[in-house]
Every structure is written in C-alpha cells, then in structure tokens.
PDB file of C-alpha atoms in Angstrom:
ATOM      1  CA  HIS A   1     100.050 136.359  89.918  1.00 81.00           C
ATOM      2  CA  ALA A   2     102.077 132.978  90.800  1.00 83.00           C
ATOM      3  CA  ASP A   3     101.735 130.199  92.752  1.00 89.00           C
ATOM      4  CA  VAL A   4     104.757 128.242  92.309  1.00 86.00           C
ATOM      5  CA  HIS A   5     106.049 124.915  93.583  1.00 87.00           C
ATOM      6  CA  LEU A   6     110.065 124.717  93.547  1.00 88.00           C
ATOM      7  CA  THR A   7     111.847 121.071  93.363  1.00 89.00           C
ATOM      8  CA  PRO A   8     114.652 120.553  94.773  1.00 87.00           C
ATOM      9  CA  GLN A   9     115.661 120.184  91.002  1.00 88.00           C
ATOM     10  CA  ASP A  10     114.380 123.594  90.470  1.00 87.00           C
ATOM     11  CA  LEU A  11     116.632 125.087  93.230  1.00 85.00           C
ATOM     12  CA  ALA A  12     120.398 123.629  91.842  1.00 83.00           C
ATOM     13  CA  CYS A  13     118.842 125.225  88.827  1.00 85.00           C
ATOM     14  CA  SER A  14     116.966 127.887  88.226  1.00 82.00           C
ATOM     15  CA  PRO A  15     120.068 131.818  87.530  1.00 79.00           C
ATOM     16  CA  LEU A  16     116.724 133.972  89.106  1.00 75.00           C
ATOM     17  CA  ILE A  17     117.112 131.393  92.661  1.00 78.00           C
ATOM     18  CA  LYS A  18     120.787 131.300  92.245  1.00 78.00           C
ATOM     19  CA  HIS A  19     120.876 135.457  91.639  1.00 76.00           C
ATOM     20  CA  LEU A  20     118.596 135.486  93.980  1.00 75.00           C
ATOM     21  CA  THR A  21     120.224 133.638  97.238  1.00 78.00           C
ATOM     22  CA  GLN A  22     123.636 135.334  95.662  1.00 79.00           C
ATOM     23  CA  LEU A  23     122.426 138.502  97.235  1.00 74.00           C
ATOM     24  CA  LEU A  24     120.716 137.531 100.880  1.00 71.00           C
ATOM     25  CA  VAL A  25     124.071 135.805 101.106  1.00 75.00           C
ATOM     26  CA  ASN A  26     125.801 139.101 100.953  1.00 73.00           C
ATOM     27  CA  ARG A  27     123.394 140.463 103.119  1.00 68.00           C
ATOM     28  CA  VAL A  28     124.076 137.854 105.602  1.00 65.00           C
ATOM     29  CA  VAL A  29     127.713 138.160 105.641  1.00 68.00           C
ATOM     30  CA  THR A  30     127.469 142.327 105.802  1.00 64.00           C
ATOM     31  CA  ALA A  31     125.919 141.020 108.953  1.00 63.00           C
ATOM     32  CA  LEU A  32     128.633 139.675 110.421  1.00 63.00           C
ATOM     33  CA  PRO A  33     131.623 140.552 112.177  1.00 62.00           C
ATOM     34  CA  ALA A  34     133.250 139.938 108.938  1.00 59.00           C
ATOM     35  CA  PRO A  35     132.845 142.705 106.819  1.00 55.00           C
ATOM     36  CA  ASP A  36     135.914 142.857 104.503  1.00 71.00           C
ATOM     37  CA  MET A  37     134.389 138.774 103.826  1.00 72.00           C
ATOM     38  CA  ALA A  38     133.657 137.737  99.606  1.00 75.00           C
ATOM     39  CA  VAL A  39     131.116 135.459  98.549  1.00 79.00           C
ATOM     40  CA  ALA A  40     129.865 132.992  95.683  1.00 81.00           C
ATOM     41  CA  VAL A  41     127.593 130.453  96.137  1.00 83.00           C
ATOM     42  CA  ARG A  42     128.030 127.094  94.745  1.00 84.00           C
ATOM     43  CA  ARG A  43     124.207 125.337  95.037  1.00 85.00           C
ATOM     44  CA  VAL A  44     121.187 126.104  96.731  1.00 86.00           C
ATOM     45  CA  LYS A  45     118.976 123.106  98.626  1.00 88.00           C
ATOM     46  CA  LEU A  46     116.594 122.546 100.790  1.00 89.00           C
ATOM     47  CA  ALA A  47     117.648 121.337 104.192  1.00 85.00           C
ATOM     48  CA  LYS A  48     115.648 118.121 106.088  1.00 77.00           C
ATOM     49  CA  ASN A  49     114.084 120.179 108.948  1.00 83.00           C
ATOM     50  CA  GLY A  50     111.484 122.641 106.694  1.00 84.00           C
ATOM     51  CA  ARG A  51     115.609 124.718 106.059  1.00 90.00           C
ATOM     52  CA  ILE A  52     116.665 126.666 103.163  1.00 89.00           C
ATOM     53  CA  ALA A  53     120.412 125.537 102.720  1.00 89.00           C
ATOM     54  CA  VAL A  54     123.161 127.118 100.899  1.00 88.00           C
ATOM     55  CA  ASP A  55     126.849 126.554  99.925  1.00 89.00           C
ATOM     56  CA  GLY A  56     129.975 128.702  98.782  1.00 86.00           C
ATOM     57  CA  ARG A  57     132.889 129.566  99.605  1.00 84.00           C
ATOM     58  CA  ALA A  58     133.621 132.820 101.918  1.00 81.00           C
ATOM     59  CA  PHE A  59     136.841 135.223 101.131  1.00 77.00           C
ATOM     60  CA  HIS A  60     139.439 138.038 102.348  1.00 71.00           C
ATOM     61  CA  THR A  61     138.574 140.833  99.806  1.00 68.00           C
ATOM     62  CA  ALA A  62     142.535 140.901  99.864  1.00 64.00           C
ATOM     63  CA  LEU A  63     142.908 137.187  98.727  1.00 56.00           C
ATOM     64  CA  LEU A  64     140.663 137.922  95.019  1.00 52.00           C
ATOM     65  CA  ALA A  65     142.810 141.180  94.875  1.00 55.00           C
ATOM     66  CA  GLY A  66     145.213 140.399  91.599  1.00 53.00           C
ATOM     67  CA  ALA A  67     141.587 138.029  90.002  1.00 49.00           C
ATOM     68  CA  GLY A  68     139.929 141.264  90.203  1.00 48.00           C
ATOM     69  CA  GLY A  69     138.906 142.189  93.261  1.00 45.00           C
ATOM     70  CA  ALA A  70     135.451 140.674  95.770  1.00 42.00           C
ATOM     71  CA  ALA A  71     133.009 140.794  92.429  1.00 43.00           C
ATOM     72  CA  ALA A  72     134.844 137.805  91.036  1.00 43.00           C
ATOM     73  CA  ALA A  73     133.541 136.034  93.317  1.00 44.00           C
ATOM     74  CA  ILE A  74     130.479 137.349  93.491  1.00 42.00           C
ATOM     75  CA  GLY A  75     127.789 135.320  91.871  1.00 42.00           C
ATOM     76  CA  LEU A  76     130.430 132.764  90.153  1.00 43.00           C
ATOM     77  CA  PRO A  77     129.515 129.168  90.492  1.00 43.00           C
ATOM     78  CA  SER A  78     133.317 128.196  91.274  1.00 48.00           C
ATOM     79  CA  VAL A  79     136.280 129.549  92.684  1.00 50.00           C
ATOM     80  CA  PRO A  80     140.186 128.697  91.536  1.00 52.00           C
ATOM     81  CA  ASP A  81     140.950 127.519  94.272  1.00 55.00           C
ATOM     82  CA  GLU A  82     144.647 128.592  94.305  1.00 54.00           C
ATOM     83  CA  LEU A  83     142.961 131.966  95.542  1.00 57.00           C
ATOM     84  CA  GLY A  84     142.570 130.195  99.289  1.00 67.00           C
ATOM     85  CA  GLY A  85     138.978 130.583 100.878  1.00 78.00           C
ATOM     86  CA  VAL A  86     137.308 128.516 103.429  1.00 84.00           C
ATOM     87  CA  ASN A  87     134.258 126.502 102.550  1.00 88.00           C
ATOM     88  CA  PHE A  88     130.397 127.504 104.587  1.00 88.00           C
ATOM     89  CA  ALA A  89     127.040 126.564 105.114  1.00 90.00           C
ATOM     90  CA  ILE A  90     123.938 128.561 105.710  1.00 87.00           C
ATOM     91  CA  THR A  91     120.978 127.324 106.618  1.00 89.00           C
ATOM     92  CA  ALA A  92     117.546 130.021 107.641  1.00 88.00           C
ATOM     93  CA  GLY A  93     113.640 128.742 107.703  1.00 89.00           C
ATOM     94  CA  VAL A  94     111.740 131.491 105.685  1.00 88.00           C
ATOM     95  CA  GLY A  95     108.898 133.596 105.964  1.00 89.00           C
ATOM     96  CA  VAL A  96     106.777 137.200 105.013  1.00 91.00           C
ATOM     97  CA  ARG A  97     105.587 139.589 106.542  1.00 90.00           C
ATOM     98  CA  ASP A  98     104.974 143.531 106.370  1.00 90.00           C
ATOM     99  CA  ALA A  99     101.608 141.793 103.502  1.00 89.00           C
ATOM    100  CA  GLY A 100     104.490 139.966 101.549  1.00 89.00           C
ATOM    101  CA  ARG A 101     106.278 143.035 101.179  1.00 90.00           C
ATOM    102  CA  VAL A 102     108.930 141.705 102.933  1.00 89.00           C
ATOM    103  CA  VAL A 103     110.747 138.736 102.832  1.00 87.00           C
ATOM    104  CA  CYS A 104     112.367 137.201 106.303  1.00 86.00           C
ATOM    105  CA  LEU A 105     115.277 135.219 107.167  1.00 83.00           C
ATOM    106  CA  LYS A 106     114.796 133.289 110.094  1.00 86.00           C
ATOM    107  CA  SER A 107     117.102 132.033 112.308  1.00 86.00           C
ATOM    108  CA  PRO A 108     120.043 131.815 110.059  1.00 85.00           C
ATOM    109  CA  GLU A 109     122.776 129.429 111.414  1.00 87.00           C
ATOM    110  CA  VAL A 110     125.993 129.895 109.637  1.00 86.00           C
ATOM    111  CA  VAL A 111     129.388 126.961 109.751  1.00 90.00           C
ATOM    112  CA  LEU A 112     132.797 127.312 108.374  1.00 87.00           C
ATOM    113  CA  ASN A 113     134.461 124.350 106.798  1.00 87.00           C
ATOM    114  CA  PRO A 114     130.659 122.016 107.292  1.00 89.00           C
ATOM    115  CA  TRP A 115     130.842 118.188 107.431  1.00 85.00           C
ATOM    116  CA  THR A 116     135.268 118.414 108.474  1.00 87.00           C
ATOM    117  CA  LEU A 117     136.993 118.282 111.463  1.00 90.00           C
ATOM    118  CA  LEU A 118     137.185 121.778 110.779  1.00 88.00           C
ATOM    119  CA  GLU A 119     133.468 122.962 111.388  1.00 89.00           C
ATOM    120  CA  ALA A 120     132.674 125.744 113.817  1.00 89.00           C
ATOM    121  CA  SER A 121     129.544 127.226 114.401  1.00 89.00           C
ATOM    122  CA  VAL A 122     129.381 131.125 113.509  1.00 82.00           C
ATOM    123  CA  PRO A 123     126.764 133.865 115.441  1.00 79.00           C
ATOM    124  CA  VAL A 124     125.202 135.472 113.526  1.00 76.00           C
ATOM    125  CA  PRO A 125     124.099 139.312 115.081  1.00 69.00           C
ATOM    126  CA  THR A 126     120.234 139.152 115.822  1.00 65.00           C
ATOM    127  CA  GLN A 127     119.959 143.532 115.698  1.00 61.00           C
ATOM    128  CA  ARG A 128     120.277 143.779 112.679  1.00 61.00           C
ATOM    129  CA  PRO A 129     116.993 141.534 110.693  1.00 66.00           C
ATOM    130  CA  LEU A 130     117.998 139.922 107.309  1.00 77.00           C
ATOM    131  CA  GLU A 131     115.478 140.965 106.223  1.00 83.00           C
ATOM    132  CA  VAL A 132     114.415 142.445 102.186  1.00 82.00           C
ATOM    133  CA  ASP A 133     112.252 144.727 100.709  1.00 86.00           C
ATOM    134  CA  VAL A 134     110.927 143.016  97.577  1.00 85.00           C
ATOM    135  CA  GLY A 135     109.839 146.373  95.988  1.00 84.00           C
ATOM    136  CA  GLU A 136     106.688 148.440  94.771  1.00 84.00           C
ATOM    137  CA  GLY A 137     105.239 145.867  92.341  1.00 86.00           C
ATOM    138  CA  ALA A 138     105.702 143.203  94.031  1.00 89.00           C
ATOM    139  CA  ARG A 139     104.102 140.692  97.211  1.00 92.00           C
ATOM    140  CA  VAL A 140     104.774 137.906  98.293  1.00 92.00           C
ATOM    141  CA  GLU A 141     101.878 136.127  99.449  1.00 91.00           C
ATOM    142  CA  ARG A 142     103.618 132.341 100.815  1.00 90.00           C
ATOM    143  CA  LEU A 143     106.685 131.521 101.006  1.00 90.00           C
ATOM    144  CA  GLU A 144     107.536 127.741 102.859  1.00 89.00           C
ATOM    145  CA  VAL A 145     109.659 124.294 102.353  1.00 88.00           C
ATOM    146  CA  ARG A 146     106.986 121.272 102.854  1.00 85.00           C
ATOM    147  CA  ASP A 147     106.489 118.346 101.217  1.00 84.00           C
ATOM    148  CA  LYS A 148     109.949 118.641  99.616  1.00 85.00           C
ATOM    149  CA  ALA A 149     109.701 121.964  97.901  1.00 89.00           C
ATOM    150  CA  LEU A 150     109.845 125.403  98.208  1.00 89.00           C
ATOM    151  CA  HIS A 151     106.004 126.755  98.186  1.00 90.00           C
ATOM    152  CA  VAL A 152     105.950 130.932  96.684  1.00 89.00           C
ATOM    153  CA  CYS A 153     102.852 132.242  96.047  1.00 91.00           C
ATOM    154  CA  LEU A 154     103.339 135.474  94.831  1.00 88.00           C
ATOM    155  CA  ALA A 155     102.199 138.802  92.385  1.00 90.00           C
ATOM    156  CA  ALA A 156     103.859 141.070  91.068  1.00 86.00           C
ATOM    157  CA  ARG A 157     102.799 143.750  87.791  1.00 83.00           C
ATOM    158  CA  ILE A 158     104.929 142.788  85.172  1.00 78.00           C
ATOM    159  CA  LEU A 159     106.063 144.866  82.671  1.00 73.00           C
ATOM    160  CA  PRO A 160     106.862 143.958  78.972  1.00 68.00           C
ATOM    161  CA  VAL A 161     107.590 146.916  78.212  1.00 67.00           C
ATOM    162  CA  ARG A 162     110.813 149.013  79.810  1.00 67.00           C
ATOM    163  CA  PRO A 163     108.508 151.643  81.103  1.00 60.00           C
ATOM    164  CA  PHE A 164     109.293 155.237  80.338  1.00 52.00           C
ATOM    165  CA  ILE A 165     110.472 157.301  83.232  1.00 52.00           C
ATOM    166  CA  VAL A 166     110.567 160.987  82.885  1.00 49.00           C
ATOM    167  CA  ALA A 167     112.002 161.615  86.486  1.00 48.00           C
ATOM    168  CA  PRO A 168     113.123 159.661  88.965  1.00 49.00           C
ATOM    169  CA  VAL A 169     109.646 158.722  91.323  1.00 52.00           C
ATOM    170  CA  ALA A 170     110.425 159.221  94.676  1.00 59.00           C
ATOM    171  CA  GLY A 171     108.989 156.192  97.040  1.00 61.00           C
ATOM    172  CA  ALA A 172     108.776 155.552 100.324  1.00 63.00           C
ATOM    173  CA  ALA A 173     111.837 154.377 102.463  1.00 66.00           C
ATOM    174  CA  PRO A 174     112.499 150.108 102.521  1.00 65.00           C
ATOM    175  CA  ARG A 175     110.699 148.607 104.685  1.00 78.00           C
ATOM    176  CA  ALA A 176     114.477 146.485 104.921  1.00 80.00           C
ATOM    177  CA  ALA A 177     117.376 147.024 105.646  1.00 73.00           C
ATOM    178  CA  PHE A 178     118.008 145.112 101.671  1.00 74.00           C
ATOM    179  CA  SER A 179     115.938 145.388  98.910  1.00 77.00           C
ATOM    180  CA  TYR A 180     115.480 143.751  95.717  1.00 76.00           C
ATOM    181  CA  ASP A 181     112.925 145.203  93.258  1.00 81.00           C
ATOM    182  CA  LEU A 182     111.760 142.114  92.383  1.00 81.00           C
ATOM    183  CA  ALA A 183     108.606 143.017  89.465  1.00 83.00           C
ATOM    184  CA  ALA A 184     111.815 144.457  88.296  1.00 83.00           C
ATOM    185  CA  ALA A 185     113.452 141.816  87.591  1.00 79.00           C
ATOM    186  CA  LEU A 186     110.544 139.273  86.219  1.00 79.00           C
ATOM    187  CA  SER A 187     110.213 142.113  84.029  1.00 80.00           C
ATOM    188  CA  ARG A 188     114.038 141.586  82.173  1.00 80.00           C
ATOM    189  CA  VAL A 189     113.143 137.306  82.239  1.00 74.00           C
ATOM    190  CA  LEU A 190     110.237 138.806  80.236  1.00 73.00           C
ATOM    191  CA  ARG A 191     111.648 141.122  77.869  1.00 71.00           C
ATOM    192  CA  SER A 192     114.856 138.407  77.405  1.00 73.00           C
ATOM    193  CA  TRP A 193     112.465 135.629  76.800  1.00 62.00           C
ATOM    194  CA  LYS A 194     109.682 137.263  73.943  1.00 55.00           C
ATOM    195  CA  MET A 195     113.655 138.747  71.803  1.00 52.00           C
ATOM    196  CA  VAL A 196     114.045 134.984  72.118  1.00 50.00           C
ATOM    197  CA  ARG A 197     111.338 134.116  71.084  1.00 53.00           C
ATOM    198  CA  ASN A 198     110.834 136.702  67.902  1.00 50.00           C
TER     199      ASN A 198
END
C-alpha cells in the first residue's frame, strides 16, 4: 500500500511515469481519426487547472520507415527533426472508477503545434472511453491533482520473485479498452532493485 505525492520534478524525471504516460498517449492517438500515427512523449507535467499535461512529437508511420518503423518513435525522448512530424500537447483530468481498478482520462484535449501560429485543436471522440484497466493485482484508491502535486494512493500485490505459472490463468475480461498490469510492473521494479543491491 502506498500514498504518494508526485511533484512536477518527480513527473518529469520518473522513467515509470513516462512509460505509463506513453501507453496512455498511445491510447489517445488510437482514438483519433489518424490510425497511422506514432508518438514520442517528451515531458509530463502538471497543468495549472488541475490537469496533467503531456508534450511530445507525433509522426506519420510512413516517415519512420527509414528509422526502423513506428517502434523507433515510441518511448524515445527525442526523435531527429529531419524525420518531420509535429509537436503536440495533451491535457486531461484524471480519476478512477470500478473500485479503483480503472484509471480514467477525463475530458482530454489534443493540440497540434502548441504555442505557435499554426496551433490547432483536434477533437477526441467521446464514444471510446480513454480508460486503463490496472489489472487484478492493483487498485488505485485515489488519483488527483492538487497543491501542485499528483496524489496517488494505491494498493498492489508485489511479488519479490517471478511467479511460477504452470498454465495461463483464465481471467475476467478487461474492464477498459486498454490494460496495463500495474502489479506486475511494480514487481519487476522491485526485482531489478534487489538485483542492483545484491
């Protein structure tokens, strides 16, 4: 169980936060009427209005063919400018539902070429909820932006050793269109930390 207050510096410097944000941004992009886009998250920060803001660069996958395909952009802090692309900014409120098993992005807004004369808002279709199922082993009890920090209260089952699985476990269908096993990710972090200490 953890009750964490993440400052703007924590959000900017945490590889885990950036990875999770990359997955959420990928989900936002797939909800847009632009299926051939790949994105690279540059920065995660807190907006003044109690929302989370993400800055990055978007590319048409055809432009990335010479750089190893769409995977070349995903997760990289920067991609060479000669590949083209367009800067973007996404802001969204955050929350939870289904007893903390689903993290929601509330009222997401996407802007291309932010803070330039070519700035353009892109409507995000609302018929596809932007939600992430955090898995059976985790529960996010509280997720909110206040006092210039992201407050996260969560409980997760963390395993210090890799579980021995004889056969895949037949689980329930995901509660959201996108899923991320938070407990498994935190377990991997713990195992990596133990290896470094030893």
